[in-house]
Amino acid sequence: MEHNQEVDSPNSVIIHHHHHHNHNHNNNSMTMLAGNNSNNNNYAASSSSNSPTTLSRYENQKRRDWNTFGQYLRNHRPPLSLTRCSGAHVLEFLRYLDQFGKTKVHTQLCPFFGHPNPPAPCPCPLRQAWGSLDALIGRLRAAYEENGGKPETNPFGARAVRLYLREVRDSQAKARGISYEKKKRKKPNPQQLSSSSSLPPPNGNSS
């Protein structure tokens, strides 16, 4: 789905200090960023200790996100240290990312508000999709603790951040006419469970 990579575009923008939205540049940002951030020895060391072989896509994305957030803190005015970072600063970061979003979010005045498949273009703003932000916060929350942060002081787990994500989810669901409800998968019946399980049947008749 489109949401998984929408947070990639700001990475290269932060690193190179560009302030315009270039689609071609964004498409190559993941490749460029991987090279630009290869010298981050502190994080690479902690990651390589867990996975001495090729890092998974999730680990690579988490490292890029962590480097991007660190760059954001350094570019902050005044500069912020990680120890002084709070949930409010995380919200600033999420709002900053919106300018690089690719998801059309209709305003209430737009005739396509609540329309999942608009028949024509409109001037409504592009935003980061809720799914992208939610996944991003999950990766950063894990990276914070992997880099020595304490769970009780994790700014990415702050209540304000959870409330903000919930608000974004609800507002985008209404504006885009889609549902972000958790997929209610049908519970497999006992027969399916027993047939897919490697354990013997409860009655012990394994023949």
Short mmCIF file of C-alpha atoms in Angstrom, two decimals:
data_model
loop_
_atom_site.label_atom_id
_atom_site.label_comp_id
_atom_site.label_asym_id
_atom_site.label_seq_id
_atom_site.Cartn_x
_atom_site.Cartn_y
_atom_site.Cartn_z
CA MET A 1 0.00 0.00 0.00
CA GLU A 2 1.08 3.57 -0.51
CA HIS A 3 1.26 4.44 3.16
CA ASN A 4 4.30 2.40 4.04
CA GLN A 5 6.83 4.62 2.31
CA GLU A 6 5.35 8.07 2.69
CA VAL A 7 7.61 8.98 5.57
CA ASP A 8 10.72 8.31 3.50
CA SER A 9 10.70 11.58 1.58
CA PRO A 10 11.60 13.97 4.44
CA ASN A 11 14.76 12.04 5.22
CA SER A 12 16.71 13.31 2.27
CA VAL A 13 15.20 16.76 2.68
CA ILE A 14 16.53 17.03 6.20
CA ILE A 15 19.95 15.73 5.28
CA HIS A 16 20.36 18.04 2.30
CA HIS A 17 18.38 21.01 3.65
CA HIS A 18 16.08 21.20 0.62
CA HIS A 19 12.79 22.92 1.19
CA HIS A 20 10.92 22.07 -1.97
CA HIS A 21 8.92 19.01 -2.88
CA ASN A 22 10.56 17.10 -5.67
CA HIS A 23 8.88 13.82 -6.57
CA ASN A 24 11.84 12.45 -8.48
CA HIS A 25 14.13 13.24 -5.59
CA ASN A 26 11.74 11.63 -3.14
CA ASN A 27 11.63 8.42 -5.11
CA ASN A 28 15.39 8.05 -4.70
CA SER A 29 15.55 9.24 -1.11
CA MET A 30 15.74 5.78 0.43
CA THR A 31 18.78 4.84 -1.66
CA MET A 32 20.50 8.17 -1.07
CA LEU A 33 19.83 8.20 2.62
CA ALA A 34 21.23 4.72 3.11
CA GLY A 35 24.55 5.97 1.77
CA ASN A 36 24.48 9.25 3.66
CA ASN A 37 23.84 7.61 6.99
CA SER A 38 26.21 4.69 6.68
CA ASN A 39 28.69 6.42 8.98
CA ASN A 40 26.43 6.44 11.99
CA ASN A 41 28.61 4.01 13.92
CA ASN A 42 26.75 4.18 17.22
CA TYR A 43 23.48 2.96 15.86
CA ALA A 44 25.06 0.61 13.34
CA ALA A 45 26.99 -1.07 16.13
CA SER A 46 23.90 -1.73 18.19
CA SER A 47 22.04 -2.99 15.14
CA SER A 48 24.84 -5.21 13.90
CA SER A 49 25.13 -6.84 17.30
CA ASN A 50 21.57 -8.04 16.94
CA SER A 51 21.90 -9.02 13.30
CA PRO A 52 25.47 -9.51 12.08
CA THR A 53 24.18 -10.43 8.62
CA THR A 54 22.10 -8.28 6.30
CA LEU A 55 19.67 -6.08 8.22
CA SER A 56 15.98 -6.60 7.60
CA ARG A 57 13.90 -4.02 5.81
CA TYR A 58 12.35 -3.06 9.14
CA GLU A 59 15.74 -2.58 10.80
CA ASN A 60 17.01 -0.50 7.88
CA GLN A 61 13.92 1.68 7.95
CA LYS A 62 14.18 2.06 11.73
CA ARG A 63 17.79 3.18 11.43
CA ARG A 64 16.91 5.71 8.73
CA ASP A 65 14.06 7.07 10.84
CA TRP A 66 16.30 7.34 13.89
CA ASN A 67 18.97 9.18 11.92
CA THR A 68 16.34 11.51 10.48
CA PHE A 69 14.97 12.35 13.90
CA GLY A 70 18.49 12.97 15.19
CA GLN A 71 19.12 15.34 12.29
CA TYR A 72 15.85 17.11 13.06
CA LEU A 73 16.95 17.65 16.68
CA ARG A 74 20.30 19.06 15.54
CA ASN A 75 18.61 21.43 13.10
CA HIS A 76 16.09 22.52 15.71
CA ARG A 77 16.35 26.11 16.89
CA PRO A 78 17.56 26.06 19.54
CA PRO A 79 19.19 22.63 19.06
CA LEU A 80 17.67 19.89 21.18
CA SER A 81 19.40 17.02 22.91
CA LEU A 82 17.66 13.66 23.01
CA THR A 83 17.53 13.76 26.82
CA ARG A 84 15.51 16.99 26.69
CA CYS A 85 13.17 15.74 24.00
CA SER A 86 9.54 15.50 25.09
CA GLY A 87 6.27 14.38 23.58
CA ALA A 88 5.68 17.98 22.49
CA HIS A 89 8.85 17.90 20.40
CA VAL A 90 7.72 14.63 18.82
CA LEU A 91 4.47 16.34 17.82
CA GLU A 92 6.48 19.18 16.25
CA PHE A 93 8.39 16.57 14.27
CA LEU A 94 5.21 14.87 13.04
CA ARG A 95 3.70 18.19 11.95
CA TYR A 96 6.95 19.05 10.21
CA LEU A 97 6.72 15.81 8.21
CA ASP A 98 3.29 16.77 6.87
CA GLN A 99 4.84 19.07 4.27
CA PHE A 100 6.37 15.99 2.62
CA GLY A 101 3.17 13.94 2.67
CA LYS A 102 1.61 12.36 -0.40
CA THR A 103 -1.88 11.65 0.90
CA LYS A 104 -4.69 13.99 -0.11
CA VAL A 105 -6.75 14.99 2.92
CA HIS A 106 -9.92 16.87 1.95
CA THR A 107 -11.12 19.85 3.94
CA GLN A 108 -14.73 20.08 5.06
CA LEU A 109 -15.39 22.75 2.42
CA CYS A 110 -14.19 20.48 -0.38
CA PRO A 111 -16.98 18.82 -2.42
CA PHE A 112 -15.00 15.59 -2.22
CA PHE A 113 -14.87 15.54 1.58
CA GLY A 114 -15.60 11.98 2.64
CA HIS A 115 -15.26 10.69 -0.92
CA PRO A 116 -12.86 7.70 -1.08
CA ASN A 117 -12.33 8.03 -4.85
CA PRO A 118 -12.62 11.67 -5.97
CA PRO A 119 -13.53 11.97 -9.68
CA ALA A 120 -11.43 15.11 -10.18
CA PRO A 121 -8.42 16.91 -8.67
CA CYS A 122 -8.85 19.44 -5.89
CA PRO A 123 -6.60 21.95 -4.07
CA CYS A 124 -6.75 20.18 -0.71
CA PRO A 125 -3.41 19.71 1.06
CA LEU A 126 -1.22 16.63 1.01
CA ARG A 127 -0.44 15.13 4.38
CA GLN A 128 1.36 12.18 5.89
CA ALA A 129 -1.09 9.31 6.08
CA TRP A 130 -2.04 8.14 9.55
CA GLY A 131 -0.72 4.66 8.86
CA SER A 132 2.71 6.07 7.99
CA LEU A 133 2.89 8.18 11.15
CA ASP A 134 1.69 5.33 13.34
CA ALA A 135 4.34 2.96 11.94
CA LEU A 136 7.00 5.67 12.20
CA ILE A 137 6.30 6.27 15.88
CA GLY A 138 6.46 2.53 16.53
CA ARG A 139 9.92 2.31 14.96
CA LEU A 140 11.22 5.41 16.74
CA ARG A 141 9.86 4.22 20.05
CA ALA A 142 11.79 0.97 19.68
CA ALA A 143 14.94 2.73 18.46
CA TYR A 144 14.88 5.11 21.44
CA GLU A 145 15.07 2.23 23.91
CA GLU A 146 17.60 0.31 21.80
CA ASN A 147 19.86 3.34 22.04
CA GLY A 148 19.81 3.49 25.81
CA GLY A 149 16.62 5.40 26.52
CA LYS A 150 14.43 4.36 29.41
CA PRO A 151 10.87 3.20 28.63
CA GLU A 152 9.39 5.49 31.28
CA THR A 153 10.97 8.57 29.63
CA ASN A 154 10.33 7.52 26.03
CA PRO A 155 8.88 10.65 24.33
CA PHE A 156 7.47 8.55 21.49
CA GLY A 157 5.24 6.74 23.94
CA ALA A 158 3.89 9.93 25.51
CA ARG A 159 0.15 10.23 25.98
CA ALA A 160 0.08 13.40 23.86
CA VAL A 161 1.56 11.48 20.94
CA ARG A 162 -1.01 8.69 21.24
CA LEU A 163 -3.83 11.24 21.35
CA TYR A 164 -2.45 13.08 18.34
CA LEU A 165 -2.25 9.88 16.29
CA ARG A 166 -5.82 9.01 17.26
CA GLU A 167 -6.98 12.47 16.19
CA VAL A 168 -5.17 12.17 12.85
CA ARG A 169 -6.68 8.74 12.28
CA ASP A 170 -10.22 9.90 12.97
CA SER A 171 -9.97 13.12 10.97
CA GLN A 172 -8.38 11.43 7.95
CA ALA A 173 -10.93 8.63 8.02
CA LYS A 174 -13.74 11.20 7.76
CA ALA A 175 -12.00 13.38 5.20
CA ARG A 176 -11.02 10.50 2.94
CA GLY A 177 -14.18 8.47 3.40
CA ILE A 178 -12.30 5.38 4.52
CA SER A 179 -12.20 3.29 7.65
CA TYR A 180 -9.13 2.78 9.80
CA GLU A 181 -10.88 0.26 11.99
CA LYS A 182 -8.72 -2.69 12.85
CA LYS A 183 -9.43 -5.50 10.47
CA LYS A 184 -11.65 -7.96 12.23
CA ARG A 185 -10.39 -11.22 10.90
CA LYS A 186 -12.80 -14.05 11.11
CA LYS A 187 -11.82 -16.38 13.89
CA PRO A 188 -10.98 -19.76 12.39
CA ASN A 189 -13.23 -22.48 13.60
CA PRO A 190 -11.80 -25.31 15.76
CA GLN A 191 -11.67 -27.65 12.77
CA GLN A 192 -9.41 -25.23 10.89
CA LEU A 193 -7.21 -24.81 13.92
CA SER A 194 -6.75 -28.54 14.43
CA SER A 195 -6.09 -29.16 10.76
CA SER A 196 -3.43 -26.46 10.55
CA SER A 197 -1.76 -27.37 13.82
CA SER A 198 1.10 -29.83 14.07
CA LEU A 199 -0.07 -30.99 17.46
CA PRO A 200 -2.01 -34.29 17.69
CA PRO A 201 -5.80 -34.14 18.18
CA PRO A 202 -7.04 -33.78 21.78
CA ASN A 203 -8.34 -37.36 21.82
CA GLY A 204 -4.88 -38.71 21.07
CA ASN A 205 -5.92 -40.52 17.87
CA SER A 206 -3.02 -39.48 15.68
CA SER A 207 -3.57 -42.26 13.16
#
